[in-house]
Amino acid sequence: MTKEDLRIVFFGTPDFAVESLKRLVEGGYNIVGVVTMPDKIAGRGHRIIESAVKQYALEQGLHLMQPESLKDEAFVEHLRSLQAQLHIVIAFRMLPEVVWAMPPLGTFNLHASLLPKYRGAAPINWAVMNGDTTTGVTTFFLKHKIDTGDVIQQKSIEIGRTDNVETVHDRLMTLGAGMVIDTVDAIIAGTVKPIPQEQMLTAGVEPTPAPKIYTETCRIDWSRPAEQLYNHIRGLSPYPAAWSEIIDTDGNTHHVKIFATGEPLAGGGSAPGTIAADGKHLRVTCGDGALEILSLQLSGKRRMPAPDFMRGFSLAGCHFA
């Protein structure tokens, strides 16, 4: 079998998935269908938002499917009619067995962690938030339980001290796209030797959860150590962004997103959330030590460096809740 003969259906939604689809298309692989999320309607103008995968698929003239339900009989029959031998899933929702078990060569997923670490919806965020210095990408065959299938390939990268989730995401996106090609080539060559994750667990590797990020997950608890908050903030930057509230002298609450801080500072001594600002530096006391905020955004305003923020917002007598 050649790459031109292998019939592939690709499932994906965001930019992270587009890079792999682009490599497949430009590499001459036979993409017979693309499945992505239905369009969303947002804003007061009811603007239609199309997924990044849909936009690329339309540009390339690929056969596009946007089912409301992956169990819909008409969709399943249409998918079956494409006679794909392999399904590839990247940054998509959970597939029902009728879909992932359909192709004779199986369905594999690209996941942005070194499984079995960080199983779940937000592996990149949690790796940075937890202060990890290494992460990576994994391809694995799907099975019933999410992110538990047999591992095909893995590649790792270092997480730098000043990396945030955006920089790690972009490197993993590129690394993962290359590994998708390697995985497809290995499947075509018949050289794949999947490793059950159970074997990796018995070898001493511990599974780590990476649950979905919610608004409350992003809230900054200033009573935590400065080192933990440093990682927390960069693990959520620039999206969805860590946040806190400034309480002014009148007791008013101002919602603020924080995107970047300097390295944890020694000292502190004041109550967590205490602000020390001199027009150039904006420092906040943590559970131990302190952090200097470098970039932040007041609700309804643009993101800006701390000195610009302080020129338009008086912090005298204020503190973070």
PDB file of C-alpha atoms in Angstrom:
ATOM      1  CA  MET A   1       0.000   0.000   0.000  1.00  0.00           C
ATOM      2  CA  THR A   2       1.166   3.546  -0.803  1.00  0.00           C
ATOM      3  CA  LYS A   3       0.167   6.857   0.758  1.00  0.00           C
ATOM      4  CA  GLU A   4      -1.873   7.583  -2.360  1.00  0.00           C
ATOM      5  CA  ASP A   5      -3.834   4.337  -1.871  1.00  0.00           C
ATOM      6  CA  LEU A   6      -4.459   4.690   1.868  1.00  0.00           C
ATOM      7  CA  ARG A   7      -7.868   6.293   2.375  1.00  0.00           C
ATOM      8  CA  ILE A   8      -7.859   8.598   5.424  1.00  0.00           C
ATOM      9  CA  VAL A   9     -10.606  10.516   7.220  1.00  0.00           C
ATOM     10  CA  PHE A  10      -9.311  13.343   9.418  1.00  0.00           C
ATOM     11  CA  PHE A  11     -11.117  14.604  12.545  1.00  0.00           C
ATOM     12  CA  GLY A  12     -10.108  17.934  14.104  1.00  0.00           C
ATOM     13  CA  THR A  13     -11.158  21.464  15.006  1.00  0.00           C
ATOM     14  CA  PRO A  14      -8.529  24.091  16.083  1.00  0.00           C
ATOM     15  CA  ASP A  15      -5.232  25.379  14.697  1.00  0.00           C
ATOM     16  CA  PHE A  16      -3.374  22.611  16.530  1.00  0.00           C
ATOM     17  CA  ALA A  17      -5.048  20.106  14.183  1.00  0.00           C
ATOM     18  CA  VAL A  18      -4.619  22.191  11.021  1.00  0.00           C
ATOM     19  CA  GLU A  19      -0.831  21.849  11.025  1.00  0.00           C
ATOM     20  CA  SER A  20      -1.090  18.044  10.828  1.00  0.00           C
ATOM     21  CA  LEU A  21      -3.817  18.145   8.164  1.00  0.00           C
ATOM     22  CA  LYS A  22      -1.703  20.547   6.133  1.00  0.00           C
ATOM     23  CA  ARG A  23       1.313  18.222   6.312  1.00  0.00           C
ATOM     24  CA  LEU A  24      -0.839  15.308   5.144  1.00  0.00           C
ATOM     25  CA  VAL A  25      -2.317  17.259   2.232  1.00  0.00           C
ATOM     26  CA  GLU A  26       0.996  18.738   1.128  1.00  0.00           C
ATOM     27  CA  GLY A  27       2.622  15.326   1.497  1.00  0.00           C
ATOM     28  CA  GLY A  28       0.224  13.789  -1.014  1.00  0.00           C
ATOM     29  CA  TYR A  29      -1.679  11.574   1.425  1.00  0.00           C
ATOM     30  CA  ASN A  30      -5.191  10.577   0.369  1.00  0.00           C
ATOM     31  CA  ILE A  31      -7.595  12.528   2.579  1.00  0.00           C
ATOM     32  CA  VAL A  32     -11.072  11.352   1.530  1.00  0.00           C
ATOM     33  CA  GLY A  33     -12.947  13.265   4.224  1.00  0.00           C
ATOM     34  CA  VAL A  34     -12.581  15.843   7.004  1.00  0.00           C
ATOM     35  CA  VAL A  35     -14.850  15.948  10.049  1.00  0.00           C
ATOM     36  CA  THR A  36     -15.024  19.065  12.207  1.00  0.00           C
ATOM     37  CA  MET A  37     -17.362  20.729  14.690  1.00  0.00           C
ATOM     38  CA  PRO A  38     -20.528  22.500  13.503  1.00  0.00           C
ATOM     39  CA  ASP A  39     -20.277  26.260  13.066  1.00  0.00           C
ATOM     40  CA  LYS A  40     -20.896  28.434  16.118  1.00  0.00           C
ATOM     41  CA  ILE A  41     -22.878  31.659  16.297  1.00  0.00           C
ATOM     42  CA  ALA A  42     -21.421  34.313  18.583  1.00  0.00           C
ATOM     43  CA  GLY A  43     -21.761  37.966  19.473  1.00  0.00           C
ATOM     44  CA  ARG A  44     -24.581  40.447  19.187  1.00  0.00           C
ATOM     45  CA  GLY A  45     -24.328  40.317  15.410  1.00  0.00           C
ATOM     46  CA  HIS A  46     -24.814  36.544  15.456  1.00  0.00           C
ATOM     47  CA  ARG A  47     -21.553  36.142  13.574  1.00  0.00           C
ATOM     48  CA  ILE A  48     -20.865  32.645  12.267  1.00  0.00           C
ATOM     49  CA  ILE A  49     -17.568  31.216  13.495  1.00  0.00           C
ATOM     50  CA  GLU A  50     -16.031  28.404  11.475  1.00  0.00           C
ATOM     51  CA  SER A  51     -13.368  26.095  12.876  1.00  0.00           C
ATOM     52  CA  ALA A  52      -9.799  26.468  11.681  1.00  0.00           C
ATOM     53  CA  VAL A  53      -9.952  22.946  10.255  1.00  0.00           C
ATOM     54  CA  LYS A  54     -13.089  23.796   8.259  1.00  0.00           C
ATOM     55  CA  GLN A  55     -11.464  26.894   6.800  1.00  0.00           C
ATOM     56  CA  TYR A  56      -8.406  24.941   5.676  1.00  0.00           C
ATOM     57  CA  ALA A  57     -10.490  22.040   4.314  1.00  0.00           C
ATOM     58  CA  LEU A  58     -12.583  24.416   2.204  1.00  0.00           C
ATOM     59  CA  GLU A  59      -9.460  26.151   0.892  1.00  0.00           C
ATOM     60  CA  GLN A  60      -8.114  22.780  -0.228  1.00  0.00           C
ATOM     61  CA  GLY A  61     -11.394  21.499  -1.668  1.00  0.00           C
ATOM     62  CA  LEU A  62     -11.561  18.581   0.760  1.00  0.00           C
ATOM     63  CA  HIS A  63     -14.775  16.698   1.444  1.00  0.00           C
ATOM     64  CA  LEU A  64     -16.118  18.278   4.654  1.00  0.00           C
ATOM     65  CA  MET A  65     -18.556  16.888   7.232  1.00  0.00           C
ATOM     66  CA  GLN A  66     -19.976  18.766  10.265  1.00  0.00           C
ATOM     67  CA  PRO A  67     -22.344  16.397  12.046  1.00  0.00           C
ATOM     68  CA  GLU A  68     -24.309  17.613  15.063  1.00  0.00           C
ATOM     69  CA  SER A  69     -24.095  14.080  16.447  1.00  0.00           C
ATOM     70  CA  LEU A  70     -21.359  11.560  15.728  1.00  0.00           C
ATOM     71  CA  LYS A  71     -23.893   8.799  16.346  1.00  0.00           C
ATOM     72  CA  ASP A  72     -26.353  10.085  13.764  1.00  0.00           C
ATOM     73  CA  GLU A  73     -27.213   7.170  11.471  1.00  0.00           C
ATOM     74  CA  ALA A  74     -27.014   9.232   8.296  1.00  0.00           C
ATOM     75  CA  PHE A  75     -23.542  10.509   9.252  1.00  0.00           C
ATOM     76  CA  VAL A  76     -22.300   7.038  10.199  1.00  0.00           C
ATOM     77  CA  GLU A  77     -23.522   5.594   6.909  1.00  0.00           C
ATOM     78  CA  HIS A  78     -21.977   8.443   4.957  1.00  0.00           C
ATOM     79  CA  LEU A  79     -18.695   7.954   6.808  1.00  0.00           C
ATOM     80  CA  ARG A  80     -18.796   4.249   6.061  1.00  0.00           C
ATOM     81  CA  SER A  81     -19.393   4.964   2.370  1.00  0.00           C
ATOM     82  CA  LEU A  82     -16.023   6.750   2.170  1.00  0.00           C
ATOM     83  CA  GLN A  83     -14.358   3.365   2.764  1.00  0.00           C
ATOM     84  CA  ALA A  84     -11.513   4.873   4.786  1.00  0.00           C
ATOM     85  CA  GLN A  85      -8.887   2.454   6.028  1.00  0.00           C
ATOM     86  CA  LEU A  86      -7.590   4.849   8.709  1.00  0.00           C
ATOM     87  CA  HIS A  87      -9.038   7.607  10.862  1.00  0.00           C
ATOM     88  CA  ILE A  88      -6.842  10.329  12.408  1.00  0.00           C
ATOM     89  CA  VAL A  89      -8.135  12.393  15.340  1.00  0.00           C
ATOM     90  CA  ILE A  90      -6.503  15.596  16.615  1.00  0.00           C
ATOM     91  CA  ALA A  91      -8.029  18.032  19.112  1.00  0.00           C
ATOM     92  CA  PHE A  92     -11.564  16.782  18.571  1.00  0.00           C
ATOM     93  CA  ARG A  93     -14.351  15.489  20.775  1.00  0.00           C
ATOM     94  CA  MET A  94     -14.648  11.924  22.001  1.00  0.00           C
ATOM     95  CA  LEU A  95     -15.625   9.483  19.238  1.00  0.00           C
ATOM     96  CA  PRO A  96     -18.237   6.762  19.690  1.00  0.00           C
ATOM     97  CA  GLU A  97     -17.059   3.200  19.107  1.00  0.00           C
ATOM     98  CA  VAL A  98     -19.103   2.926  15.923  1.00  0.00           C
ATOM     99  CA  VAL A  99     -16.800   5.599  14.463  1.00  0.00           C
ATOM    100  CA  TRP A 100     -13.370   4.769  15.900  1.00  0.00           C
ATOM    101  CA  ALA A 101     -13.741   1.030  15.309  1.00  0.00           C
ATOM    102  CA  MET A 102     -14.854   1.483  11.699  1.00  0.00           C
ATOM    103  CA  PRO A 103     -11.590   1.592   9.689  1.00  0.00           C
ATOM    104  CA  PRO A 104      -9.665  -1.701   9.302  1.00  0.00           C
ATOM    105  CA  LEU A 105      -6.331  -0.088  10.217  1.00  0.00           C
ATOM    106  CA  GLY A 106      -7.804   1.608  13.271  1.00  0.00           C
ATOM    107  CA  THR A 107      -8.130   5.171  14.524  1.00  0.00           C
ATOM    108  CA  PHE A 108      -5.195   7.002  16.061  1.00  0.00           C
ATOM    109  CA  ASN A 109      -5.070  10.214  18.039  1.00  0.00           C
ATOM    110  CA  LEU A 110      -2.340  12.815  18.467  1.00  0.00           C
ATOM    111  CA  HIS A 111      -2.260  13.921  22.109  1.00  0.00           C
ATOM    112  CA  ALA A 112      -0.172  16.813  23.439  1.00  0.00           C
ATOM    113  CA  SER A 113       1.519  14.997  26.318  1.00  0.00           C
ATOM    114  CA  LEU A 114       3.715  12.021  27.044  1.00  0.00           C
ATOM    115  CA  LEU A 115       0.937   9.585  27.885  1.00  0.00           C
ATOM    116  CA  PRO A 116       0.002   8.230  30.346  1.00  0.00           C
ATOM    117  CA  LYS A 117       0.865  11.629  31.823  1.00  0.00           C
ATOM    118  CA  TYR A 118      -1.792  14.322  31.406  1.00  0.00           C
ATOM    119  CA  ARG A 119      -4.776  12.395  30.174  1.00  0.00           C
ATOM    120  CA  GLY A 120      -7.592  14.814  29.490  1.00  0.00           C
ATOM    121  CA  ALA A 121      -8.661  18.005  27.750  1.00  0.00           C
ATOM    122  CA  ALA A 122      -5.892  20.452  28.740  1.00  0.00           C
ATOM    123  CA  PRO A 123      -2.529  18.634  28.815  1.00  0.00           C
ATOM    124  CA  ILE A 124      -0.390  21.597  27.752  1.00  0.00           C
ATOM    125  CA  ASN A 125      -1.862  23.954  30.337  1.00  0.00           C
ATOM    126  CA  TRP A 126      -1.430  21.511  33.208  1.00  0.00           C
ATOM    127  CA  ALA A 127       2.149  20.584  32.296  1.00  0.00           C
ATOM    128  CA  VAL A 128       3.191  24.261  32.495  1.00  0.00           C
ATOM    129  CA  MET A 129       0.974  25.013  35.506  1.00  0.00           C
ATOM    130  CA  ASN A 130       2.576  22.146  37.412  1.00  0.00           C
ATOM    131  CA  GLY A 131       6.071  23.419  36.654  1.00  0.00           C
ATOM    132  CA  ASP A 132       7.122  20.455  34.502  1.00  0.00           C
ATOM    133  CA  THR A 133      10.362  20.853  32.568  1.00  0.00           C
ATOM    134  CA  THR A 134       9.533  18.241  29.927  1.00  0.00           C
ATOM    135  CA  THR A 135       6.470  17.362  27.883  1.00  0.00           C
ATOM    136  CA  GLY A 136       5.805  16.007  24.427  1.00  0.00           C
ATOM    137  CA  VAL A 137       3.372  14.417  21.994  1.00  0.00           C
ATOM    138  CA  THR A 138       1.989  10.905  21.674  1.00  0.00           C
ATOM    139  CA  THR A 139       0.180   9.027  18.933  1.00  0.00           C
ATOM    140  CA  PHE A 140      -1.979   6.156  20.148  1.00  0.00           C
ATOM    141  CA  PHE A 141      -4.814   3.939  18.959  1.00  0.00           C
ATOM    142  CA  LEU A 142      -8.214   4.825  20.383  1.00  0.00           C
ATOM    143  CA  LYS A 143     -10.068   2.530  22.740  1.00  0.00           C
ATOM    144  CA  HIS A 144     -13.069   2.896  25.046  1.00  0.00           C
ATOM    145  CA  LYS A 145     -11.594   5.009  27.853  1.00  0.00           C
ATOM    146  CA  ILE A 146     -10.253   8.427  26.912  1.00  0.00           C
ATOM    147  CA  ASP A 147      -6.477   8.724  26.331  1.00  0.00           C
ATOM    148  CA  THR A 148      -5.771   5.146  27.460  1.00  0.00           C
ATOM    149  CA  GLY A 149      -5.075   3.428  24.133  1.00  0.00           C
ATOM    150  CA  ASP A 150      -1.892   1.664  23.049  1.00  0.00           C
ATOM    151  CA  VAL A 151       0.986   4.061  22.331  1.00  0.00           C
ATOM    152  CA  ILE A 152       2.420   4.141  18.810  1.00  0.00           C
ATOM    153  CA  GLN A 153       5.070   6.872  19.015  1.00  0.00           C
ATOM    154  CA  GLN A 154       6.247   9.592  21.403  1.00  0.00           C
ATOM    155  CA  LYS A 155       8.549  12.592  21.130  1.00  0.00           C
ATOM    156  CA  SER A 156       9.525  15.034  23.872  1.00  0.00           C
ATOM    157  CA  ILE A 157      10.555  18.678  24.240  1.00  0.00           C
ATOM    158  CA  GLU A 158      11.830  20.782  27.107  1.00  0.00           C
ATOM    159  CA  ILE A 159       9.644  23.410  28.743  1.00  0.00           C
ATOM    160  CA  GLY A 160      11.772  26.495  29.288  1.00  0.00           C
ATOM    161  CA  ARG A 161      11.607  28.525  32.462  1.00  0.00           C
ATOM    162  CA  THR A 162       9.975  31.458  30.652  1.00  0.00           C
ATOM    163  CA  ASP A 163       7.737  29.419  28.350  1.00  0.00           C
ATOM    164  CA  ASN A 164       4.007  29.920  28.579  1.00  0.00           C
ATOM    165  CA  VAL A 165       1.226  27.717  27.231  1.00  0.00           C
ATOM    166  CA  GLU A 166       1.284  29.508  23.856  1.00  0.00           C
ATOM    167  CA  THR A 167       4.975  28.884  23.155  1.00  0.00           C
ATOM    168  CA  VAL A 168       4.737  25.246  24.248  1.00  0.00           C
ATOM    169  CA  HIS A 169       1.545  24.761  22.214  1.00  0.00           C
ATOM    170  CA  ASP A 170       3.197  26.042  19.050  1.00  0.00           C
ATOM    171  CA  ARG A 171       6.255  23.815  19.425  1.00  0.00           C
ATOM    172  CA  LEU A 172       4.119  20.754  20.147  1.00  0.00           C
ATOM    173  CA  MET A 173       1.893  21.553  17.173  1.00  0.00           C
ATOM    174  CA  THR A 174       4.889  21.449  14.837  1.00  0.00           C
ATOM    175  CA  LEU A 175       6.463  18.426  16.515  1.00  0.00           C
ATOM    176  CA  GLY A 176       3.152  16.586  16.497  1.00  0.00           C
ATOM    177  CA  ALA A 177       2.486  17.237  12.825  1.00  0.00           C
ATOM    178  CA  GLY A 178       5.770  15.588  11.931  1.00  0.00           C
ATOM    179  CA  MET A 179       4.976  12.626  14.141  1.00  0.00           C
ATOM    180  CA  VAL A 180       1.564  12.191  12.518  1.00  0.00           C
ATOM    181  CA  ILE A 181       3.345  11.714   9.192  1.00  0.00           C
ATOM    182  CA  ASP A 182       5.804   9.280  10.795  1.00  0.00           C
ATOM    183  CA  THR A 183       2.929   7.333  12.328  1.00  0.00           C
ATOM    184  CA  VAL A 184       1.010   7.066   9.050  1.00  0.00           C
ATOM    185  CA  ASP A 185       4.172   5.955   7.250  1.00  0.00           C
ATOM    186  CA  ALA A 186       4.789   3.282   9.898  1.00  0.00           C
ATOM    187  CA  ILE A 187       1.204   2.044   9.556  1.00  0.00           C
ATOM    188  CA  ILE A 188       1.617   1.840   5.779  1.00  0.00           C
ATOM    189  CA  ALA A 189       4.919  -0.030   6.203  1.00  0.00           C
ATOM    190  CA  GLY A 190       3.411  -2.382   8.767  1.00  0.00           C
ATOM    191  CA  THR A 191       6.126  -1.627  11.315  1.00  0.00           C
ATOM    192  CA  VAL A 192       3.917  -0.318  14.138  1.00  0.00           C
ATOM    193  CA  LYS A 193       4.370  -2.121  17.456  1.00  0.00           C
ATOM    194  CA  PRO A 194       1.931  -0.452  19.870  1.00  0.00           C
ATOM    195  CA  ILE A 195       2.771  -0.438  23.571  1.00  0.00           C
ATOM    196  CA  PRO A 196      -0.146  -0.846  26.009  1.00  0.00           C
ATOM    197  CA  GLN A 197      -0.185   1.995  28.512  1.00  0.00           C
ATOM    198  CA  GLU A 198      -0.665  -0.622  31.230  1.00  0.00           C
ATOM    199  CA  GLN A 199       2.920  -1.748  30.565  1.00  0.00           C
ATOM    200  CA  MET A 200       4.164   1.817  30.962  1.00  0.00           C
ATOM    201  CA  LEU A 201       2.288   2.152  34.242  1.00  0.00           C
ATOM    202  CA  THR A 202       3.767  -1.041  35.653  1.00  0.00           C
ATOM    203  CA  ALA A 203       7.201   0.316  34.709  1.00  0.00           C
ATOM    204  CA  GLY A 204       6.727   3.095  37.241  1.00  0.00           C
ATOM    205  CA  VAL A 205       5.099   5.848  35.175  1.00  0.00           C
ATOM    206  CA  GLU A 206       2.188   7.472  36.971  1.00  0.00           C
ATOM    207  CA  PRO A 207      -0.907   8.688  35.090  1.00  0.00           C
ATOM    208  CA  THR A 208      -1.646  12.379  35.522  1.00  0.00           C
ATOM    209  CA  PRO A 209      -5.029  14.034  34.998  1.00  0.00           C
ATOM    210  CA  ALA A 210      -5.407  17.076  32.744  1.00  0.00           C
ATOM    211  CA  PRO A 211      -9.033  18.121  33.227  1.00  0.00           C
ATOM    212  CA  LYS A 212     -10.776  20.881  31.337  1.00  0.00           C
ATOM    213  CA  ILE A 213      -9.874  24.417  32.417  1.00  0.00           C
ATOM    214  CA  TYR A 214     -12.767  26.339  33.970  1.00  0.00           C
ATOM    215  CA  THR A 215     -13.046  29.983  35.019  1.00  0.00           C
ATOM    216  CA  GLU A 216     -12.465  29.122  38.673  1.00  0.00           C
ATOM    217  CA  THR A 217      -9.377  27.083  37.704  1.00  0.00           C
ATOM    218  CA  CYS A 218      -7.838  30.318  36.443  1.00  0.00           C
ATOM    219  CA  ARG A 219      -8.405  32.323  39.607  1.00  0.00           C
ATOM    220  CA  ILE A 220      -5.204  33.316  41.413  1.00  0.00           C
ATOM    221  CA  ASP A 221      -5.005  32.367  45.084  1.00  0.00           C
ATOM    222  CA  TRP A 222      -2.384  34.769  46.423  1.00  0.00           C
ATOM    223  CA  SER A 223      -1.903  32.636  49.544  1.00  0.00           C
ATOM    224  CA  ARG A 224      -0.088  30.045  47.425  1.00  0.00           C
ATOM    225  CA  PRO A 225       3.730  30.151  47.146  1.00  0.00           C
ATOM    226  CA  ALA A 226       5.152  32.535  44.547  1.00  0.00           C
ATOM    227  CA  GLU A 227       6.738  29.676  42.590  1.00  0.00           C
ATOM    228  CA  GLN A 228       3.387  27.932  42.179  1.00  0.00           C
ATOM    229  CA  LEU A 229       1.684  31.133  41.073  1.00  0.00           C
ATOM    230  CA  TYR A 230       4.476  31.897  38.605  1.00  0.00           C
ATOM    231  CA  ASN A 231       3.766  28.550  36.917  1.00  0.00           C
ATOM    232  CA  HIS A 232       0.005  28.966  37.259  1.00  0.00           C
ATOM    233  CA  ILE A 233       0.037  32.278  35.393  1.00  0.00           C
ATOM    234  CA  ARG A 234       2.295  31.190  32.524  1.00  0.00           C
ATOM    235  CA  GLY A 235       0.371  27.923  32.211  1.00  0.00           C
ATOM    236  CA  LEU A 236      -2.761  29.937  31.388  1.00  0.00           C
ATOM    237  CA  SER A 237      -1.168  32.657  29.253  1.00  0.00           C
ATOM    238  CA  PRO A 238      -2.367  34.043  26.938  1.00  0.00           C
ATOM    239  CA  TYR A 239      -5.548  31.980  26.963  1.00  0.00           C
ATOM    240  CA  PRO A 240      -7.740  31.582  28.916  1.00  0.00           C
ATOM    241  CA  ALA A 241      -5.557  33.729  31.247  1.00  0.00           C
ATOM    242  CA  ALA A 242      -5.164  33.711  35.013  1.00  0.00           C
ATOM    243  CA  TRP A 243      -7.269  36.320  36.766  1.00  0.00           C
ATOM    244  CA  SER A 244      -7.720  38.106  40.053  1.00  0.00           C
ATOM    245  CA  GLU A 245      -9.633  41.029  41.522  1.00  0.00           C
ATOM    246  CA  ILE A 246      -8.317  44.387  42.679  1.00  0.00           C
ATOM    247  CA  ILE A 247     -10.213  45.869  45.614  1.00  0.00           C
ATOM    248  CA  ASP A 248      -9.931  49.663  45.730  1.00  0.00           C
ATOM    249  CA  THR A 249     -10.250  51.980  48.748  1.00  0.00           C
ATOM    250  CA  ASP A 250     -14.011  52.339  48.202  1.00  0.00           C
ATOM    251  CA  GLY A 251     -14.467  48.569  48.251  1.00  0.00           C
ATOM    252  CA  ASN A 252     -15.089  48.346  44.506  1.00  0.00           C
ATOM    253  CA  THR A 253     -13.946  45.188  42.709  1.00  0.00           C
ATOM    254  CA  HIS A 254     -12.011  45.342  39.428  1.00  0.00           C
ATOM    255  CA  HIS A 255     -11.536  42.130  37.430  1.00  0.00           C
ATOM    256  CA  VAL A 256      -7.992  41.785  36.052  1.00  0.00           C
ATOM    257  CA  LYS A 257      -6.338  39.191  33.827  1.00  0.00           C
ATOM    258  CA  ILE A 258      -2.618  38.627  34.442  1.00  0.00           C
ATOM    259  CA  PHE A 259      -0.499  37.340  31.564  1.00  0.00           C
ATOM    260  CA  ALA A 260       3.105  37.508  32.728  1.00  0.00           C
ATOM    261  CA  THR A 261       5.207  37.992  35.832  1.00  0.00           C
ATOM    262  CA  GLY A 262       8.874  38.116  36.657  1.00  0.00           C
ATOM    263  CA  GLU A 263      10.652  35.308  38.474  1.00  0.00           C
ATOM    264  CA  PRO A 264       9.507  34.716  42.064  1.00  0.00           C
ATOM    265  CA  LEU A 265      10.989  37.189  44.514  1.00  0.00           C
ATOM    266  CA  ALA A 266      12.108  36.587  48.073  1.00  0.00           C
ATOM    267  CA  GLY A 267      10.635  38.479  50.961  1.00  0.00           C
ATOM    268  CA  GLY A 268       7.004  39.414  51.235  1.00  0.00           C
ATOM    269  CA  GLY A 269       6.107  39.829  54.901  1.00  0.00           C
ATOM    270  CA  SER A 270       2.758  41.431  54.158  1.00  0.00           C
ATOM    271  CA  ALA A 271      -0.596  39.712  53.792  1.00  0.00           C
ATOM    272  CA  PRO A 272      -1.060  37.792  50.516  1.00  0.00           C
ATOM    273  CA  GLY A 273      -2.434  40.094  47.831  1.00  0.00           C
ATOM    274  CA  THR A 274      -0.713  43.206  49.197  1.00  0.00           C
ATOM    275  CA  ILE A 275       0.357  45.542  46.375  1.00  0.00           C
ATOM    276  CA  ALA A 276       3.620  47.485  46.257  1.00  0.00           C
ATOM    277  CA  ALA A 277       3.649  49.828  43.269  1.00  0.00           C
ATOM    278  CA  ASP A 278       5.999  52.677  42.376  1.00  0.00           C
ATOM    279  CA  GLY A 279       4.902  53.503  38.829  1.00  0.00           C
ATOM    280  CA  LYS A 280       7.529  51.255  37.265  1.00  0.00           C
ATOM    281  CA  HIS A 281       7.133  48.029  39.220  1.00  0.00           C
ATOM    282  CA  LEU A 282       3.971  46.320  40.413  1.00  0.00           C
ATOM    283  CA  ARG A 283       4.710  43.685  43.038  1.00  0.00           C
ATOM    284  CA  VAL A 284       2.216  41.478  44.855  1.00  0.00           C
ATOM    285  CA  THR A 285       2.832  39.516  48.041  1.00  0.00           C
ATOM    286  CA  CYS A 286       2.197  35.754  47.832  1.00  0.00           C
ATOM    287  CA  GLY A 287       1.996  33.019  50.440  1.00  0.00           C
ATOM    288  CA  ASP A 288       5.762  33.104  50.486  1.00  0.00           C
ATOM    289  CA  GLY A 289       7.751  35.660  48.531  1.00  0.00           C
ATOM    290  CA  ALA A 290       6.244  37.937  45.896  1.00  0.00           C
ATOM    291  CA  LEU A 291       5.701  38.338  42.154  1.00  0.00           C
ATOM    292  CA  GLU A 292       6.223  41.337  39.930  1.00  0.00           C
ATOM    293  CA  ILE A 293       3.395  41.624  37.413  1.00  0.00           C
ATOM    294  CA  LEU A 294       4.663  42.471  33.936  1.00  0.00           C
ATOM    295  CA  SER A 295       1.546  42.305  31.754  1.00  0.00           C
ATOM    296  CA  LEU A 296      -2.145  42.551  32.657  1.00  0.00           C
ATOM    297  CA  GLN A 297      -5.564  43.577  31.395  1.00  0.00           C
ATOM    298  CA  LEU A 298      -8.364  45.369  33.205  1.00  0.00           C
ATOM    299  CA  SER A 299     -11.837  44.129  32.246  1.00  0.00           C
ATOM    300  CA  GLY A 300     -13.037  45.971  29.132  1.00  0.00           C
ATOM    301  CA  LYS A 301      -9.577  47.344  28.366  1.00  0.00           C
ATOM    302  CA  ARG A 302      -6.636  46.183  26.272  1.00  0.00           C
ATOM    303  CA  ARG A 303      -3.713  44.147  27.547  1.00  0.00           C
ATOM    304  CA  MET A 304      -0.812  46.367  28.569  1.00  0.00           C
ATOM    305  CA  PRO A 305       2.555  46.426  30.374  1.00  0.00           C
ATOM    306  CA  ALA A 306       2.330  47.121  34.099  1.00  0.00           C
ATOM    307  CA  PRO A 307       3.797  50.679  33.893  1.00  0.00           C
ATOM    308  CA  ASP A 308       1.121  51.669  31.333  1.00  0.00           C
ATOM    309  CA  PHE A 309      -1.555  50.141  33.545  1.00  0.00           C
ATOM    310  CA  MET A 310      -0.380  52.108  36.578  1.00  0.00           C
ATOM    311  CA  ARG A 311      -0.482  55.384  34.646  1.00  0.00           C
ATOM    312  CA  GLY A 312      -4.218  54.940  34.131  1.00  0.00           C
ATOM    313  CA  PHE A 313      -5.200  53.191  37.365  1.00  0.00           C
ATOM    314  CA  SER A 314      -4.299  54.417  40.834  1.00  0.00           C
ATOM    315  CA  LEU A 315      -3.249  51.500  43.034  1.00  0.00           C
ATOM    316  CA  ALA A 316      -2.879  53.534  46.230  1.00  0.00           C
ATOM    317  CA  GLY A 317      -4.615  51.665  49.022  1.00  0.00           C
ATOM    318  CA  CYS A 318      -5.653  48.806  46.706  1.00  0.00           C
ATOM    319  CA  HIS A 319      -5.031  45.094  47.193  1.00  0.00           C
ATOM    320  CA  PHE A 320      -5.663  41.861  45.307  1.00  0.00           C
ATOM    321  CA  ALA A 321      -8.409  39.647  46.670  1.00  0.00           C
TER     322      ALA A 321
END
